[in-house]
Short mmCIF file of C-alpha atoms and ligand atoms in Angstrom, two decimals:
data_model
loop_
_atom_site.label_atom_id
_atom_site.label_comp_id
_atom_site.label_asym_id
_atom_site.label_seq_id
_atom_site.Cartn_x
_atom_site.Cartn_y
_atom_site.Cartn_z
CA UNK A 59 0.00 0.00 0.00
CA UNK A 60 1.70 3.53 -0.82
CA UNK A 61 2.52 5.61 1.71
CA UNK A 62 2.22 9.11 -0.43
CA UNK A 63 -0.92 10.51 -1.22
CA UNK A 64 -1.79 12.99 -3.89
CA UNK A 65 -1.52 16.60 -3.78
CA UNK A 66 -5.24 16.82 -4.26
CA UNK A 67 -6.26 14.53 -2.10
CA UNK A 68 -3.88 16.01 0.41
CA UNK A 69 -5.69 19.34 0.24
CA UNK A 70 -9.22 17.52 0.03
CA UNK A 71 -7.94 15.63 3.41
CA UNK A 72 -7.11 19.10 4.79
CA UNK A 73 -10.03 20.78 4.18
CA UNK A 74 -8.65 23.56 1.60
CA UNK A 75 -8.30 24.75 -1.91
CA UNK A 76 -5.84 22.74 -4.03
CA UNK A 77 -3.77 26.18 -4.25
CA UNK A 78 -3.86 26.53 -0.67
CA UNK A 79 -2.08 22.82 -0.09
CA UNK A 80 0.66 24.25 -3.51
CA UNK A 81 1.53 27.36 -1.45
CA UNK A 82 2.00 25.26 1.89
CA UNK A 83 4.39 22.97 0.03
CA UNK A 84 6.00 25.86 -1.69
CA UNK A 85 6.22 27.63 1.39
CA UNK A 86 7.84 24.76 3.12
CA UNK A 87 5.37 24.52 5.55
CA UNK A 88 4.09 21.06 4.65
CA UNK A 89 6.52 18.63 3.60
CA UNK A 90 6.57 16.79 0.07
CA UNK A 91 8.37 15.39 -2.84
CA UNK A 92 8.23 16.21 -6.15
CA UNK A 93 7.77 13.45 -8.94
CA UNK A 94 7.78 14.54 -12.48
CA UNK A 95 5.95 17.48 -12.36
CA UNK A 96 3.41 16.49 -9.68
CA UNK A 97 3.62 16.74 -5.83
CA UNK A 98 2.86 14.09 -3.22
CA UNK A 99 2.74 14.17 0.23
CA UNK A 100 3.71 11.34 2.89
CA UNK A 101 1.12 10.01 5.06
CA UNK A 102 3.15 10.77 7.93
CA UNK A 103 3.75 14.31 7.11
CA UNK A 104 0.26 14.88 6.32
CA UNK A 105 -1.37 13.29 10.06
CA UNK A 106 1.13 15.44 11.75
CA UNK A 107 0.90 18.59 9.27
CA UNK A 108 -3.20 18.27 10.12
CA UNK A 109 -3.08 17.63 14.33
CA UNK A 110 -0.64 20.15 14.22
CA UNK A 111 -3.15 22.89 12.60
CA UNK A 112 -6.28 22.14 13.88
CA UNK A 113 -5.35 20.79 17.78
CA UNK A 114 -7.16 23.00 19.82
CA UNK A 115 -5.02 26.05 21.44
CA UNK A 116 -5.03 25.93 25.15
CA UNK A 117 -7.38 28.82 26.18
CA UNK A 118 -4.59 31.41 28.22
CA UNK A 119 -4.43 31.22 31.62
CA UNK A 120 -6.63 33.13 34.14
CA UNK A 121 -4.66 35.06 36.49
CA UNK A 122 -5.09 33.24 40.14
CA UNK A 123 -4.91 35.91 42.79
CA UNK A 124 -3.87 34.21 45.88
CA UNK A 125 -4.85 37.23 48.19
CA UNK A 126 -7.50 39.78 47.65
CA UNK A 127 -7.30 40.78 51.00
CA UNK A 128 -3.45 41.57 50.11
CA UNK A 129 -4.39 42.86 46.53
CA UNK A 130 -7.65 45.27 47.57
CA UNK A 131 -5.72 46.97 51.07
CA UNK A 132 -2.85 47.51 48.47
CA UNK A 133 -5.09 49.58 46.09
CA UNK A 134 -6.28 50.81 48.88
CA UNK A 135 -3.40 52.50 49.82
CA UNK A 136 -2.77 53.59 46.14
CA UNK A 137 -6.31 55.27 46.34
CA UNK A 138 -5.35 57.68 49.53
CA UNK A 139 -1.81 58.57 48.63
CA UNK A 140 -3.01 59.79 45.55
CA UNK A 141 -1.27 57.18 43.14
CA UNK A 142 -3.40 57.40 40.05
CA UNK A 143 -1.24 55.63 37.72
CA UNK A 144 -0.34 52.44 40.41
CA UNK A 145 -3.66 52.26 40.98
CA UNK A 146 -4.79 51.99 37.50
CA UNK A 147 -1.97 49.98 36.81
CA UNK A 148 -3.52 47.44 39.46
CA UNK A 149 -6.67 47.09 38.06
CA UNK A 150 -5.62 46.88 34.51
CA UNK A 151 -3.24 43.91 35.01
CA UNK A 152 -6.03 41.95 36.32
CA UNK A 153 -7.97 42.81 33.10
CA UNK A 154 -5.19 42.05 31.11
CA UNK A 155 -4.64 38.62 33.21
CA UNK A 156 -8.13 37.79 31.88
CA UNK A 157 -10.06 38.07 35.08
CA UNK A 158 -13.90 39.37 34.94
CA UNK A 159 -14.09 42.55 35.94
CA UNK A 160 -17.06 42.08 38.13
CA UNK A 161 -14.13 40.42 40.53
CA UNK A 162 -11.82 43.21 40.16
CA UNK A 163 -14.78 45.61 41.01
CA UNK A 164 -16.17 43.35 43.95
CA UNK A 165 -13.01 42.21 45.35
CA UNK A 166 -10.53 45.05 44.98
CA UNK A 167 -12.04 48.35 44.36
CA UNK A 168 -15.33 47.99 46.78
CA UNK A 169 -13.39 46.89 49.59
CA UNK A 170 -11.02 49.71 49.75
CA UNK A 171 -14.11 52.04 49.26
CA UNK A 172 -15.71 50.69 52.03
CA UNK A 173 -12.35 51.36 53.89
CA UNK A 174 -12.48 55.18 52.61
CA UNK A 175 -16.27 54.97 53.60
CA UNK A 176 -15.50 54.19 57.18
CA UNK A 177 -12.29 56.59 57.80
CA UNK A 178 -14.32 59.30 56.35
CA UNK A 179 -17.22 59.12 58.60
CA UNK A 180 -15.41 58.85 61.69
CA UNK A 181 -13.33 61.97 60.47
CA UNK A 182 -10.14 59.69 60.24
CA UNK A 183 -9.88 60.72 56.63
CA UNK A 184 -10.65 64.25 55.14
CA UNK A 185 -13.19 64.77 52.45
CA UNK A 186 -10.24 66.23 50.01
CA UNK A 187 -8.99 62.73 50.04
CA UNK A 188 -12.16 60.89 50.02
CA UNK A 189 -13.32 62.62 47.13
CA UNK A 190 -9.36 62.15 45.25
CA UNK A 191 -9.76 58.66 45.58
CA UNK A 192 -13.07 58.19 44.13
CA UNK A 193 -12.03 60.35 41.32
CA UNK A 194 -9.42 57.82 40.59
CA UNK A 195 -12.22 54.71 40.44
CA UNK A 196 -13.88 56.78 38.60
CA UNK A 197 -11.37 57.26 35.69
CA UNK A 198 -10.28 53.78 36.01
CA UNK A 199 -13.56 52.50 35.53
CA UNK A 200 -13.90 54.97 32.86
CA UNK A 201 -11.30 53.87 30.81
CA UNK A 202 -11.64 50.20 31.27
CA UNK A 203 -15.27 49.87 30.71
CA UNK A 204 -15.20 49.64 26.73
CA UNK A 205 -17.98 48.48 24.73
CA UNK A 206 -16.91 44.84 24.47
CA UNK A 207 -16.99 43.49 20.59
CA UNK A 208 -19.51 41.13 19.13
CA UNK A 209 -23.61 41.16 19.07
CA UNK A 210 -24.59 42.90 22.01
CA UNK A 211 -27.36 41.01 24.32
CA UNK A 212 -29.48 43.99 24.08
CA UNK A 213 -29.32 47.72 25.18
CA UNK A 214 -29.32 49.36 29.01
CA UNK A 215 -29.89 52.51 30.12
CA UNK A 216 -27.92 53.17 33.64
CA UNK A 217 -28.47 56.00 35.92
CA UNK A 218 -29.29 57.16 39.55
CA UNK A 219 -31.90 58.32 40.85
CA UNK A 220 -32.38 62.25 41.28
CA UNK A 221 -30.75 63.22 44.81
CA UNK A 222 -28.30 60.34 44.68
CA UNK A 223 -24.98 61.80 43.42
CA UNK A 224 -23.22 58.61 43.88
CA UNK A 225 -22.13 57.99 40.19
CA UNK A 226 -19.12 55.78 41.11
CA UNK A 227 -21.25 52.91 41.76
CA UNK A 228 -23.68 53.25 38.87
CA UNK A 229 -20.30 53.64 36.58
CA UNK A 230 -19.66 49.74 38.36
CA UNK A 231 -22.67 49.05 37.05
CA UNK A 232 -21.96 50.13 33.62
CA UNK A 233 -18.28 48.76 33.05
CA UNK A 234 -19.87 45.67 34.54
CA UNK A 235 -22.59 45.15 31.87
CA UNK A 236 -20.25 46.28 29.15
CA UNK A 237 -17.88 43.53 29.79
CA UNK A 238 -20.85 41.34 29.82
CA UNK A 239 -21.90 42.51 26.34
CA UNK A 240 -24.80 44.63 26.74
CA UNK A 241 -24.97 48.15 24.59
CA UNK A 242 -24.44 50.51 27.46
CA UNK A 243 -25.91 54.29 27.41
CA UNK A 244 -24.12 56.00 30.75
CA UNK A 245 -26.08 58.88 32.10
CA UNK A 246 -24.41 59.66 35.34
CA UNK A 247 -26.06 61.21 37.79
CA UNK A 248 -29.45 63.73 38.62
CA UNK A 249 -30.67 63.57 35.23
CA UNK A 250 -34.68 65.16 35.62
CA UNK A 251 -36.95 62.21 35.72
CA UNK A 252 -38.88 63.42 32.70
CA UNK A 253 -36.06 63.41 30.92
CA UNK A 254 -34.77 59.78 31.89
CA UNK A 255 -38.52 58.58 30.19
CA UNK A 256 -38.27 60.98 27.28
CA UNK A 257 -34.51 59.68 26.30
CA UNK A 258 -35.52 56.11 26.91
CA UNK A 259 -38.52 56.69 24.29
CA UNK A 260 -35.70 57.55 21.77
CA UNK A 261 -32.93 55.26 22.62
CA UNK A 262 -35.82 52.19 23.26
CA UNK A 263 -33.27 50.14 25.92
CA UNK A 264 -34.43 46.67 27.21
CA UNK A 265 -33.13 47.47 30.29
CA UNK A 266 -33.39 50.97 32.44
CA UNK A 267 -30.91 50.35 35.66
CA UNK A 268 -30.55 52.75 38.70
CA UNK A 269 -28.30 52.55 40.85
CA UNK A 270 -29.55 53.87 44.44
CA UNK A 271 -26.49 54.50 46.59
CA UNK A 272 -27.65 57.39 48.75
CA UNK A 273 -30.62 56.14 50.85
CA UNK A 274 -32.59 59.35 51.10
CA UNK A 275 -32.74 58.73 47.28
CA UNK A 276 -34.66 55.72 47.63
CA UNK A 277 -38.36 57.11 47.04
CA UNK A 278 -37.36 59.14 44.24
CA UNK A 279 -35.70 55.44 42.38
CA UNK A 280 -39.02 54.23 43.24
CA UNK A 281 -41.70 56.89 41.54
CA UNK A 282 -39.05 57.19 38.52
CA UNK A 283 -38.84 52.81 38.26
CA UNK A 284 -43.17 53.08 38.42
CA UNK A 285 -42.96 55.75 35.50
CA UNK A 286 -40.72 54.34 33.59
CA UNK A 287 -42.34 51.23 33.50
CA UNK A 288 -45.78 52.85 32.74
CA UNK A 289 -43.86 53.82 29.29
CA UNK A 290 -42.86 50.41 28.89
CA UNK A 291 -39.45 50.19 30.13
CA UNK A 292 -38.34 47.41 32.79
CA UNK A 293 -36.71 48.88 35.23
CA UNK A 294 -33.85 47.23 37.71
CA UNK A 295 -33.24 48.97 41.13
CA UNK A 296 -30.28 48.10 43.15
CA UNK A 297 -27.28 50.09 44.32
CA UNK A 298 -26.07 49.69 48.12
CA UNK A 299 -26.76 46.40 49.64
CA UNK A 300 -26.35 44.72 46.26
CA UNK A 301 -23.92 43.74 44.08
CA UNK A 302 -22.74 43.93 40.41
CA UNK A 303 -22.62 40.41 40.32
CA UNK A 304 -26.60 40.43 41.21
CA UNK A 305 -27.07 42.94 38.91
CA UNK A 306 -25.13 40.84 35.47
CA UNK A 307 -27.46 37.66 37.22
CA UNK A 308 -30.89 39.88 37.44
CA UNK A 309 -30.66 41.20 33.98
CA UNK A 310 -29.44 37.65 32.39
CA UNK A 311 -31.93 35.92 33.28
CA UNK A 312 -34.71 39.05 32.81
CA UNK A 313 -33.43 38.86 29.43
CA UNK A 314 -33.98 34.90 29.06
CA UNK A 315 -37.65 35.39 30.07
CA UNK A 316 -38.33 37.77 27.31
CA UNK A 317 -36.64 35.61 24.60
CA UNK A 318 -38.70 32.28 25.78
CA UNK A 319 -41.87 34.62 25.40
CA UNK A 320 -41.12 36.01 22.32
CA UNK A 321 -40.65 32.34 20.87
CA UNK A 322 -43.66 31.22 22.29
CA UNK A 323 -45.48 34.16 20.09
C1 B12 B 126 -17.51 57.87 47.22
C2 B12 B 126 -18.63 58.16 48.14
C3 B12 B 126 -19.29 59.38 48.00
C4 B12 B 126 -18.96 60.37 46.91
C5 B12 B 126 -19.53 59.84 45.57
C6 B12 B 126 -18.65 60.19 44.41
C7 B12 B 126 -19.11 59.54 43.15
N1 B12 B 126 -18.66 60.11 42.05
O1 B12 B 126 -19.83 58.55 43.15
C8 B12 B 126 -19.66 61.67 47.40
C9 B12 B 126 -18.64 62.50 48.11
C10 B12 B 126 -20.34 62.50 46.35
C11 B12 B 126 -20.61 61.11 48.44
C12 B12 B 126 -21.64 61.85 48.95
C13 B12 B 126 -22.45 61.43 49.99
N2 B12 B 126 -22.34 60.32 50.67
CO1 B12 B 126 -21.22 58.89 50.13
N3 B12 B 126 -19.98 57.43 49.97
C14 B12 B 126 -19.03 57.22 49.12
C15 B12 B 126 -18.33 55.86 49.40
C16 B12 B 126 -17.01 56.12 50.06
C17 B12 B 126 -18.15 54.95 48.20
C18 B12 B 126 -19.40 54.81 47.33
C19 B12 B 126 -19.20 53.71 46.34
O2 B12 B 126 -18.52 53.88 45.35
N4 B12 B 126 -19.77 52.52 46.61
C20 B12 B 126 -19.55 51.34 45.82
C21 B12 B 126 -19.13 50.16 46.70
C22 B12 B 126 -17.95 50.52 47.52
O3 B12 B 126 -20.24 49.84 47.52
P1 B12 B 126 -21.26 48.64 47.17
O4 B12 B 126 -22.50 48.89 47.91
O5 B12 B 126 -20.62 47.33 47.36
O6 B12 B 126 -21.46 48.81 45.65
C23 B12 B 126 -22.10 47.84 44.85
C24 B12 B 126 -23.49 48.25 44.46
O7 B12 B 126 -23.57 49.64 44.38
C25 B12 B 126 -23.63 47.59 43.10
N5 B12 B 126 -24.48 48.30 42.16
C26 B12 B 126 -24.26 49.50 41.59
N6 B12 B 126 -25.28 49.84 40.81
C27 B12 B 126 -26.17 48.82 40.85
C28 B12 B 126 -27.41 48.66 40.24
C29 B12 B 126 -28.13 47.49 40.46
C30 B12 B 126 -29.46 47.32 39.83
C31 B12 B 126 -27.61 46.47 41.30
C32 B12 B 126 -28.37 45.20 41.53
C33 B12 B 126 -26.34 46.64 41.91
C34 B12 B 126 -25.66 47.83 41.69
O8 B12 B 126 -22.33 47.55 42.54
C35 B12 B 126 -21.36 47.82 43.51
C36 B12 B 126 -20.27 46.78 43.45
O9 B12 B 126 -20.77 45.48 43.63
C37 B12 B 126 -19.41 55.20 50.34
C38 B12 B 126 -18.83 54.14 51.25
C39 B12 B 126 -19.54 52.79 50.99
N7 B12 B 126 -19.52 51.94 51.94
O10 B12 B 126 -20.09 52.56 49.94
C40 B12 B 126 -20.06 56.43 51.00
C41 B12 B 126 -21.49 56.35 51.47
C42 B12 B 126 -22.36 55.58 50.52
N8 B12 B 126 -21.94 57.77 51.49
C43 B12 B 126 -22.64 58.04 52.49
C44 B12 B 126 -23.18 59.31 52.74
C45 B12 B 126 -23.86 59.52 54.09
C46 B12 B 126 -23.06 60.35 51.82
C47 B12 B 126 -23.64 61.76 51.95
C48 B12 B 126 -25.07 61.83 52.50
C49 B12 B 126 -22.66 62.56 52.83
C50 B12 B 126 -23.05 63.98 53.10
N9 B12 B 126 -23.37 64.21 54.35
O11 B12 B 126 -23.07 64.78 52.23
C51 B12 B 126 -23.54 62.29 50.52
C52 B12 B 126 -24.83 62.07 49.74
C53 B12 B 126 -24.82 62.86 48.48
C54 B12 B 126 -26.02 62.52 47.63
N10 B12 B 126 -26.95 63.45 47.54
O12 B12 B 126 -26.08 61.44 47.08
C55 B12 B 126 -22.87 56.86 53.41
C56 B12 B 126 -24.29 56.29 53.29
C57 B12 B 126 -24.74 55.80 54.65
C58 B12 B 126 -26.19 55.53 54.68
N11 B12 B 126 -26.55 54.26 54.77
O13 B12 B 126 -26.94 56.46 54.67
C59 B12 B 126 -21.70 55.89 52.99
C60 B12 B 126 -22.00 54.39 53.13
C61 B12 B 126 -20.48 56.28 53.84
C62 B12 B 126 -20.64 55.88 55.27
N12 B12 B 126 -19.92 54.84 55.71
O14 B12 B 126 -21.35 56.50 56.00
N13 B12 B 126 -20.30 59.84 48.80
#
């Protein structure tokens, strides 16, 4: 039985274009001898020309972070000595190391903000640095929440409700359902209630979020959820109390509901 097949019937084995399997050879790439004027491959060269090209590459390696604890008092300290760059430097390598960044968010940057929280109330901390330090989350959180390529699962809306200026957390929110592949619009904060339901009309989201951090602002999430949804938008409260993993979980699964009941239609 010969051990050479066919140019042709190397490329048909491969999967490609006759041409494609000529420029390989000519390329060196895959191995062959010429006979006359024709080409023909060994059986050998071809089974390990073909596992070689279509094995499956090893999906990179998620970065393991052994301490959070370690990791989130670090940025901590980054946060009230001012150290923009380190800081973002932090949270970008854990991006980069292919982490989620609902864990950099939950682990890292809310736990030192609950840390800044605490100092600040009980006057260990001024309000100069407070404010510095969310500054910072808010640029890093501004730069790393890109819209993520691909189909988007649908479109959100995120706000807060009027009287909460808490944007940091809503902007948690939003780099949170980016990197999850929703279409995000970013409204910040204390944007009129009328207007919220007249720029949802136009931009027609799936989703309205608002993010309630302030608990005075609690009512006024409440009237502007019942009004929005009187226009036809579902709305998702959360903020303090909750989390962004929740909040990726809530609007997942809000989102399977309305596909299974626009199939069954
Ligand atoms: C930064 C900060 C500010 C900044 C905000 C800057 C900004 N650009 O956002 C400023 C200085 C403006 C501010 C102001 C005030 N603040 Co303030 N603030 C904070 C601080 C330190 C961090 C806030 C934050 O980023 N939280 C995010 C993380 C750290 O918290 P988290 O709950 O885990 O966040 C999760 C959820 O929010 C979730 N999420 C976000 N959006 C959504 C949406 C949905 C649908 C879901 C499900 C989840 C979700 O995602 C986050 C991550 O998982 C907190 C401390 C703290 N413990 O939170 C105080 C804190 C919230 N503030 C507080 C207070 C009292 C105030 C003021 C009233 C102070 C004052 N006397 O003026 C004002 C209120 C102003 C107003 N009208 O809103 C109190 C609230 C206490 C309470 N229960 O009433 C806190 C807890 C501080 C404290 N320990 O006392 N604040």
């Amino acid at each position: 039985m010969t051990q050479y097949v066919e140019l042709a019937d190397a490329a048909e084995i491969l999967g490609v274009h006759y041409q494609t399997a000529y420029r390989w050879i000519r390329e060196g790439v895959l191995k062959a001898e010429k006979v006359g004027t024709r080409y023909r491959v060994h059986k050998s060269d071809l089974a390990a020309f073909r596992d070689a090209r279509y094995s499956p590459i090893p999906p990179p390696e998620v970065t393991k972070v052994r301490d959070w604890e370690v990791l989130s008092q670090h940025f901590y300290t980054n946060l009230i000595t001012g150290s923009a760059s380190n800081a973002k430097d932090q949270f970008e390598r854990l991006l980069v190391g292919g982490l989620d960044i609902v864990e950099a968010i939950e682990k890292m940057m809310a736990p030192a903000l609950y840390e800044i929280g605490q100092e600040w109330t009980t006057g260990c901390l001024s309000v100069a640095v407070e404010h510095r330090a969310s500054r910072i989350c808010c640029h890093i959180l501004e730069t790393a929440s890109y819209q993520r390529r691909g189909r988007p699962h649908g479109k959100v809306v995120v706000t807060t409700p009027v009287g909460d200026e808490h944007e940091l957390p809503s902007m948690m929110a939003t780099a949170s359902l980016r990197f999850h592949h929703w279409l995000v619009q970013h409204l910040g904060s204390q944007v009129p209630m009328q207007d919220l339901v007249d720029f949802a009309k136009t931009d027609k989201p799936d989703f309205v979020v608002l993010s309630v951090t302030n608990p005075k602002a609690r009512p006024s999430a409440l009237i502007t959820k019942e009004l929005l949804e009187e226009n036809g938008f579902r709305t998702i409260v959360g903020g303090m109390g909750s989390s962004v993993s929740e909040l990726i979980q809530t609007i997942q699964s809000a989102h399977g509901e309305v596909d299974i009941d626009s199939i069954a239609q």
